[in-house]
Short mmCIF file of C-alpha atoms in Angstrom, two decimals:
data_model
loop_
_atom_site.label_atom_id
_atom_site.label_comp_id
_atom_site.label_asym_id
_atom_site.label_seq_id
_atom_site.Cartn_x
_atom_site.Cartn_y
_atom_site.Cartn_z
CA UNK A 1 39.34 20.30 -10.09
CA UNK A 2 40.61 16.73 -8.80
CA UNK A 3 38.20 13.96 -9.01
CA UNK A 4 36.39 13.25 -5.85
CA UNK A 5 35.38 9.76 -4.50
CA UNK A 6 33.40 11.26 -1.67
CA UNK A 7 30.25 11.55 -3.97
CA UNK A 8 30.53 8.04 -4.97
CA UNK A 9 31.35 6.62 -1.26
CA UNK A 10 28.01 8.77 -0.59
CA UNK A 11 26.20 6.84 -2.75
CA UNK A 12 27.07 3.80 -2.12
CA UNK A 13 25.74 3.86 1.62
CA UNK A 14 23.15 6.11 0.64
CA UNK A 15 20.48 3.14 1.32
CA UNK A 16 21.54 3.36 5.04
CA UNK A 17 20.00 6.37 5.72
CA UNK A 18 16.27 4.64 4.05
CA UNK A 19 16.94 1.49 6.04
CA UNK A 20 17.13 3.47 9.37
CA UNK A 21 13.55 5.33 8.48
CA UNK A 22 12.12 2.34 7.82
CA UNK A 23 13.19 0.57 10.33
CA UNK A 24 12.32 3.57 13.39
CA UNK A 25 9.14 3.60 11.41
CA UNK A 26 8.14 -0.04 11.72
CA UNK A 27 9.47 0.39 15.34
CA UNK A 28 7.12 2.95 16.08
CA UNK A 29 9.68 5.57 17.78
CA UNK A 30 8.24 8.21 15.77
CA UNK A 31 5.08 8.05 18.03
CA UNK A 32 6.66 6.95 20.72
CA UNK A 33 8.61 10.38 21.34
CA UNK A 34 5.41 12.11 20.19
CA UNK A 35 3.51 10.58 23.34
CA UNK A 36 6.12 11.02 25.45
CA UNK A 37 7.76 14.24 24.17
CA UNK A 38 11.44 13.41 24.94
CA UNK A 39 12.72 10.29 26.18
CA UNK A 40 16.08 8.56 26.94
CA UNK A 41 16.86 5.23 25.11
CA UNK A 42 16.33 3.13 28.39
CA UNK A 43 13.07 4.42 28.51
CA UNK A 44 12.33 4.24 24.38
CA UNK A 45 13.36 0.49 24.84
CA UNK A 46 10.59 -0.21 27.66
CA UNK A 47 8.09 1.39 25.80
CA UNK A 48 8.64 -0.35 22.53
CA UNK A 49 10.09 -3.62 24.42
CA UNK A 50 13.25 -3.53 22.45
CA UNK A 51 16.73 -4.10 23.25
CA UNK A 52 18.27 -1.38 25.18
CA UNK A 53 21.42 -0.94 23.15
CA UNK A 54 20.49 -2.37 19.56
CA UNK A 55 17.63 0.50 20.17
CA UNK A 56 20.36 3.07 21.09
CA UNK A 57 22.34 2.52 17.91
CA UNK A 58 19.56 2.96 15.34
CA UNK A 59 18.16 6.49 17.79
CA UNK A 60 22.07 7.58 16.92
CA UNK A 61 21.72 6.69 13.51
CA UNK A 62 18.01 8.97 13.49
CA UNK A 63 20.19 11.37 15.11
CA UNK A 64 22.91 11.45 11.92
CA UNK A 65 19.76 10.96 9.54
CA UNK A 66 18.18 14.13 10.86
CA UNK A 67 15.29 12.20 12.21
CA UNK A 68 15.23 12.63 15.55
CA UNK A 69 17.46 15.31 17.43
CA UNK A 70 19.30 14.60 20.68
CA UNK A 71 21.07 16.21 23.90
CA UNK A 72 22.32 15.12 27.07
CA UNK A 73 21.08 11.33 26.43
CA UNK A 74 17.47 12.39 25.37
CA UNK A 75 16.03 11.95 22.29
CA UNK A 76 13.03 13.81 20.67
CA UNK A 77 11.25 13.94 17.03
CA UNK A 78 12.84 16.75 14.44
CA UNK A 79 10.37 18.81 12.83
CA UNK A 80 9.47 17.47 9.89
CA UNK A 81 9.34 14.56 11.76
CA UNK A 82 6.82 15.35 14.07
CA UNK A 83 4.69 16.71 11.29
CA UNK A 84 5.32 13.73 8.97
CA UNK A 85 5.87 10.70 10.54
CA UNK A 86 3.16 10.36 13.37
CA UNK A 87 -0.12 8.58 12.61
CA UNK A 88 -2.52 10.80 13.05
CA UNK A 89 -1.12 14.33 12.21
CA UNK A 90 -2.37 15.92 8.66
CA UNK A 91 0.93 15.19 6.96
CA UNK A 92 1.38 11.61 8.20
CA UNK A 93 3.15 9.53 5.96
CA UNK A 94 4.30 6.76 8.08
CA UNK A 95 2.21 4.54 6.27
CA UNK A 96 2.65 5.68 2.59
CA UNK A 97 6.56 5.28 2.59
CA UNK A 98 5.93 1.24 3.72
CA UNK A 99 5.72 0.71 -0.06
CA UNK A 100 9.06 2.00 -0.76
CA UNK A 101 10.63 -0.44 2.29
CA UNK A 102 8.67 -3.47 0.26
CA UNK A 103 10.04 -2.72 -2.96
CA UNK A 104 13.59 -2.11 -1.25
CA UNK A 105 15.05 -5.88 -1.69
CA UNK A 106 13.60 -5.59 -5.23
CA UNK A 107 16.29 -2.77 -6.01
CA UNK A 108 19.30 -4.93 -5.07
CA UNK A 109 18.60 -7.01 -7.66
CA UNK A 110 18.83 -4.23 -10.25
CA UNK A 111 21.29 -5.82 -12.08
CA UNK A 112 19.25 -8.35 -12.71
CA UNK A 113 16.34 -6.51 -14.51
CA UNK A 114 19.04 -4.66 -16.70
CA UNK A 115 20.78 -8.44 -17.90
CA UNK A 116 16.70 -9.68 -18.42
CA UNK A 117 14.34 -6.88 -19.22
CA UNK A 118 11.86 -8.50 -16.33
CA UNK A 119 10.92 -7.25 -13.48
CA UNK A 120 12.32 -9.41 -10.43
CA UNK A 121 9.43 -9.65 -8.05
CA UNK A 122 5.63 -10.61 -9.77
CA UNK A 123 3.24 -7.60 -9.76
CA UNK A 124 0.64 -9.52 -9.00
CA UNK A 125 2.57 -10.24 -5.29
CA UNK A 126 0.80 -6.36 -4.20
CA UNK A 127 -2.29 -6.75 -6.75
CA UNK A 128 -4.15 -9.38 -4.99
CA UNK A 129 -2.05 -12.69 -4.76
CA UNK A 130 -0.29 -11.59 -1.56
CA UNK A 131 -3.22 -10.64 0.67
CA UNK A 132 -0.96 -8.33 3.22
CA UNK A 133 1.06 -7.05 0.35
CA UNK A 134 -1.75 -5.88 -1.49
CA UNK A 135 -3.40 -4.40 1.35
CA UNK A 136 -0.23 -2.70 2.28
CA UNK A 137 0.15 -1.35 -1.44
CA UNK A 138 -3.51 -0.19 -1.14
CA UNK A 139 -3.42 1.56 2.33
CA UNK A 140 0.07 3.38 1.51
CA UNK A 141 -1.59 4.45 -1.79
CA UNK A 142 -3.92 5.82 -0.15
CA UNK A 143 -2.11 8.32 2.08
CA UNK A 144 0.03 9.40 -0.55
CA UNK A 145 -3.05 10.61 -2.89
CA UNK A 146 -4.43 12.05 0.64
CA UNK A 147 -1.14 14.35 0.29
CA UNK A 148 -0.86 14.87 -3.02
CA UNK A 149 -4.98 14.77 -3.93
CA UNK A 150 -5.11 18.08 -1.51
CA UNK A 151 -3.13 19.92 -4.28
CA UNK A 152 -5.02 17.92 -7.18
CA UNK A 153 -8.53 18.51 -6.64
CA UNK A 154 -7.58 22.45 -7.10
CA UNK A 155 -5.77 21.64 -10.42
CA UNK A 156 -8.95 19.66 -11.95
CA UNK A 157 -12.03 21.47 -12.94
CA UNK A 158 -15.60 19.50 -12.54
CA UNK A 159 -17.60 21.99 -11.43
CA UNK A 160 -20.00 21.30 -14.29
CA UNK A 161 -19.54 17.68 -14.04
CA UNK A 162 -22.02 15.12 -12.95
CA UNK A 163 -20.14 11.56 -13.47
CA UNK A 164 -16.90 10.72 -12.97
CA UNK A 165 -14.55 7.69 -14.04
CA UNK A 166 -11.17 7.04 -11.64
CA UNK A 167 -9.84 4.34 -13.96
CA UNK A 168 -7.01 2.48 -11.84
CA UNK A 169 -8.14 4.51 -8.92
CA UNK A 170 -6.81 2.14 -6.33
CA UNK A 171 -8.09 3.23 -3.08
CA UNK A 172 -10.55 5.52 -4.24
CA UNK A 173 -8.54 8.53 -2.38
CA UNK A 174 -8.92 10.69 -5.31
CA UNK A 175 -12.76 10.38 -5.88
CA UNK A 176 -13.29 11.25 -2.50
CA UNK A 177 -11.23 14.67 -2.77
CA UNK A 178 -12.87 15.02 -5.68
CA UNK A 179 -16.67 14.63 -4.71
CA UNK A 180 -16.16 16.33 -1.42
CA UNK A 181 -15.23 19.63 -3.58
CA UNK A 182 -16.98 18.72 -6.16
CA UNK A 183 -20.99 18.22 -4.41
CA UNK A 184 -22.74 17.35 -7.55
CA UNK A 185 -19.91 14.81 -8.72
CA UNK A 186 -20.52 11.33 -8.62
CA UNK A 187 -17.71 9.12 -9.34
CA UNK A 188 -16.88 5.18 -9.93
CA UNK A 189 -13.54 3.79 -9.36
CA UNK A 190 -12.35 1.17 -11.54
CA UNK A 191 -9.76 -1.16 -10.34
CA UNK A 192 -8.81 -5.30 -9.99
CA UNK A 193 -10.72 -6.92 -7.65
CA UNK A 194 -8.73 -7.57 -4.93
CA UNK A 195 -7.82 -3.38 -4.70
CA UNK A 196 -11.57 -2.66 -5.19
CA UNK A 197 -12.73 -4.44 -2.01
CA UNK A 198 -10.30 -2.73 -0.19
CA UNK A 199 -10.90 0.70 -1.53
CA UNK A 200 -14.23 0.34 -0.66
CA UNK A 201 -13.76 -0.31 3.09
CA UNK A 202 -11.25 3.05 2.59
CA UNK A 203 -14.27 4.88 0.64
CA UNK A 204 -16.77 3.91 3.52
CA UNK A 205 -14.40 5.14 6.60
CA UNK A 206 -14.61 8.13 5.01
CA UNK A 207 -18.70 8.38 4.57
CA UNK A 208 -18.48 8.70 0.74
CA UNK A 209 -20.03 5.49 -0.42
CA UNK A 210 -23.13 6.95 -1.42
CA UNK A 211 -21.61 9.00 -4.08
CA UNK A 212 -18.17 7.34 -4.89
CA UNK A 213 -18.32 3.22 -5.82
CA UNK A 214 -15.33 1.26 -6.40
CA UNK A 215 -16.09 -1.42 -9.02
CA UNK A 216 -13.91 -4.75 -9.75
CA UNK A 217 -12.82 -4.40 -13.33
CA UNK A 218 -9.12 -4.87 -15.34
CA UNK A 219 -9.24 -1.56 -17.68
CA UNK A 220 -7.36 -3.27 -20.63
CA UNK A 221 -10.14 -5.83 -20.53
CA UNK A 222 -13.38 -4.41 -18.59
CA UNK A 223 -16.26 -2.13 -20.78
CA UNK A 224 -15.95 1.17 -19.55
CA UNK A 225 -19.23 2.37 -18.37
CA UNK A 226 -20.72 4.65 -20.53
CA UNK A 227 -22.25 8.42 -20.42
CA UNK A 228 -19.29 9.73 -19.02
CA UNK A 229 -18.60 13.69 -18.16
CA UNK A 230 -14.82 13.08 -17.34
CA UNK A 231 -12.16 10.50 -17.32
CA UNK A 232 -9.42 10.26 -14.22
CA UNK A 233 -6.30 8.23 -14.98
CA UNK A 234 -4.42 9.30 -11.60
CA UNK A 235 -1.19 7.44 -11.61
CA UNK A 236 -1.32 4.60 -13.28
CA UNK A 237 0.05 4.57 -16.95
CA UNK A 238 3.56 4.05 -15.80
CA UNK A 239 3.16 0.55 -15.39
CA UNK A 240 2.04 0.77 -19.35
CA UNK A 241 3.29 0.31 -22.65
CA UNK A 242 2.25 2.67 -25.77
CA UNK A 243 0.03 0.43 -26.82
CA UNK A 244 -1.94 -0.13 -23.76
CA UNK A 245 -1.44 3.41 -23.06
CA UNK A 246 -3.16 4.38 -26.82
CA UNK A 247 -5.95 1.84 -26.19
CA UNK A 248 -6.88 3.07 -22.78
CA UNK A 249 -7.10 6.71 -24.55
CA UNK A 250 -9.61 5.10 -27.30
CA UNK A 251 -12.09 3.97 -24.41
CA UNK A 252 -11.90 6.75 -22.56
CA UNK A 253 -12.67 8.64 -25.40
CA UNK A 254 -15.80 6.56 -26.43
CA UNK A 255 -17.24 6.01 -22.86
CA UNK A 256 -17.00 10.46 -22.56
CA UNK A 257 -20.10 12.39 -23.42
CA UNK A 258 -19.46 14.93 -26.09
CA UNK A 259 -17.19 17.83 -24.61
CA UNK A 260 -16.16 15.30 -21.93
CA UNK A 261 -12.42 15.87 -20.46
CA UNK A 262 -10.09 13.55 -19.53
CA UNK A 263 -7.43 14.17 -17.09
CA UNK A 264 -4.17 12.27 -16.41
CA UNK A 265 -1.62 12.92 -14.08
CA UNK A 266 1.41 11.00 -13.23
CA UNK A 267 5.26 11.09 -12.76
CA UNK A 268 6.75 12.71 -16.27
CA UNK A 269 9.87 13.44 -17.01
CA UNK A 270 11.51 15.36 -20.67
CA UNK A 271 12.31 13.78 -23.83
CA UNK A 272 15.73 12.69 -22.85
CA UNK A 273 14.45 10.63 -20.24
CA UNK A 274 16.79 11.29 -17.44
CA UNK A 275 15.29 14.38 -16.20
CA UNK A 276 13.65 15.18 -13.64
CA UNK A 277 16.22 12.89 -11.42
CA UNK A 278 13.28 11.55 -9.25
CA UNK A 279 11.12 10.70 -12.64
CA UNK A 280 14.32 8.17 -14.07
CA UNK A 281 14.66 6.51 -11.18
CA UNK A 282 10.70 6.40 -10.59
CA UNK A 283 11.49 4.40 -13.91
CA UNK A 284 13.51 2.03 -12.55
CA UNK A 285 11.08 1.51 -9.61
CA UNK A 286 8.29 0.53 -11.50
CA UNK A 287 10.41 -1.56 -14.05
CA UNK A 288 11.50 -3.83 -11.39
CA UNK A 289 8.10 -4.62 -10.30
CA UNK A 290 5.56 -4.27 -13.67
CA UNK A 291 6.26 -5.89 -17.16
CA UNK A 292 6.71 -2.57 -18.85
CA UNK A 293 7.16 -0.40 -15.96
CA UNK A 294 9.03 3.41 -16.56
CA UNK A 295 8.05 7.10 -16.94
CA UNK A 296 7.16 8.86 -20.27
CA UNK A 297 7.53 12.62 -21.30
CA UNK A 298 4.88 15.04 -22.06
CA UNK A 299 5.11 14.81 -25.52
CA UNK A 300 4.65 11.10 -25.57
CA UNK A 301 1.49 11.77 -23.52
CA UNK A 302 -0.31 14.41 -25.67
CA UNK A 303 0.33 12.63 -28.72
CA UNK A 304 -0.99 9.05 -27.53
CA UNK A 305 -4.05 11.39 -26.21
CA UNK A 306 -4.09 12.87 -29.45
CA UNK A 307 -4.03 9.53 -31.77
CA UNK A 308 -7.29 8.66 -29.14
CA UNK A 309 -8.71 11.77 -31.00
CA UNK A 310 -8.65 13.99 -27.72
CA UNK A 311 -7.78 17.98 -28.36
CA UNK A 312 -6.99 21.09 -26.67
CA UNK A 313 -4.23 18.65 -24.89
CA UNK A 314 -2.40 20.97 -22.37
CA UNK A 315 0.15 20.03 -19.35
CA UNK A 316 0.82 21.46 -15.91
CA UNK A 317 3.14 20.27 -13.27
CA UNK A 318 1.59 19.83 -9.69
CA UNK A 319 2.54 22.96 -7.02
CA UNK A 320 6.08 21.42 -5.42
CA UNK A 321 7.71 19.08 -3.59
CA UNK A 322 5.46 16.82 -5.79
CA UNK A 323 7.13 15.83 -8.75
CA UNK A 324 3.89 15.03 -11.19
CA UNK A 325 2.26 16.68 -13.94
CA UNK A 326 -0.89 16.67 -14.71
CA UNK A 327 -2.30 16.41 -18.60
CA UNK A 328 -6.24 17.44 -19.41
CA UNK A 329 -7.80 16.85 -22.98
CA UNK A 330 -11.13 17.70 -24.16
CA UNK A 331 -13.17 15.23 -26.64
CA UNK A 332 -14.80 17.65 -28.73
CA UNK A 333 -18.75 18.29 -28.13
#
């Protein structure tokens, strides 16, 4: 078989196809056609009050993306985008996929982080410093754990739990799934300041404050509050080193009642480090934006929890398309 340049030609426009969902996103045609059902461009354009023809060329490009469908000069949403892409529906993620178009001019300066080591954009830009970057970060967060919390909370037993601690729990999305299934579960989330305040606006939209609290506190720093009946480290630890990984594990395993569990999911990948495909690039995307950003394998996890002192260490992957696994340890009663 001849070598083929039609797989690299692929990839190298491959971001086209990203930049057009972003860009239809941030648009809002996606709810547009859901209002209206099916609509020509002329019309699209009044709705949105864009230009008639620069509108026309990214519908096409929907069109080629598989985005939208069209015939006879009217366009309308494909399935998955009518079930994925409109505020409101069960599946939305219209808002969760805005953190991959922030982090998009960070990946053409890949090069870059390979020649350095460093990331090329400061973390702390959606951690707080950058008030609508950090509340971007936060919201789309927060509709990604919504989808994949749904197949989570089924995966995590607390039915004999009482208190819970989301360490790094961002918006809080995961407590909430968790003490709505969970009615005698009270949980605190843990997380910087600037996250905290905004996950608990999130917790309170969603009635939970009484029994889920989002407290300002940097876990490589902060106490962890004591008394514990499980630890949640939902994912986080990619933006971690070892060592930080190893010393979260030692509080967790102090601030744990005896026969306390702790529970982390996040993306994995296998010892070579290049498999799954989504979990090495994953790697990438965190490396460009955290110090010590990437994705480790099982094994690295259970022995880290292991060296914490933690036992009967086992590993599941979450039900698909999500591509994380999720670890559980017990510290022995």
């Amino acid at each position: 078989m001849h070598p083929d340049p039609k797989r690299i030609m692929d990839l190298s426009c491959a971001y086209y196809d990203s930049c057009v969902l972003f860009a239809a996103n941030d648009l809002g045609v996606f709810p547009a056609l859901d209002r209206l059902g099916r609509a020509d461009a002329e019309t699209l354009a009044k709705e949105l009050s864009a230009d008639p023809r620069g509108l026309s060329l990214l519908l096409n490009a929907a069109v080629a993306a598989g985005l939208l469908v069209k015939q006879d000069g009217i366009y309308a949403n494909a399935p998955d985008t009518a079930a994925f892409l409109v505020p409101g529906k069960p599946g939305d993620l219209s808002r969760a996929i805005n953190y991959n178009r922030d982090v998009l001019p960070a990946w053409s300066r890949l090069a870059q982080l390979a020649k350095t080591g460093k990331p090329v954009e400061k973390p702390s830009l959606h951690l707080g410093e950058d008030q609508n970057r950090t509340r971007t970060f936060v919201y789309a967060m927060h509709f990604r754990a919504l989808g994949i919390g749904r197949a989570l909370v089924h995966q995590m037993d607390l039915s004999k739990m009482k208190k819970l601690l989301d360490i790094g729990g961002g918006p809080g999305t995961y407590s909430v799934l968790l003490a709505q299934k969970n009615p005698d579960l009270t949980s605190t989330v843990m997380d910087l300041p600037e996250v905290a305040a905004i996950a608990s606006e999130l917790i309170a939209s969603q009635n939970m404050s009484e029994r889920v609290k989002a407290i300002p506190g940097d876990y490589h720093t902060a106490e962890f509050p004591q008394g514990q009946d499980a630890v949640a480290i939902l994912g986080v630890l990619h933006q971690e080193n070892p060592e930080a990984i190893t010393a979260v594990f030692k509080k967790a395993f102090q601030c744990l009642n005896p026969g306390g569990k702790i529970f982390v999911m996040d993306m994995m990948c296998d010892k070579t480090h290049t498999n799954p495909k989504f979990s090495a690039m994953f790697a990438v995307n965190m490396a460009l934006t955290t110090e010590n950003g990437w994705v480790f394998s099982d094994e690295e996890l259970s022995g880290w929890l292991a060296q914490a002192g933690f036992e009967d260490i086992s590993t599941t992957p979450l039900p698909p398309p999500m591509p994380h696994w999720l670890t559980s340890a017990r510290k022995k009663g």
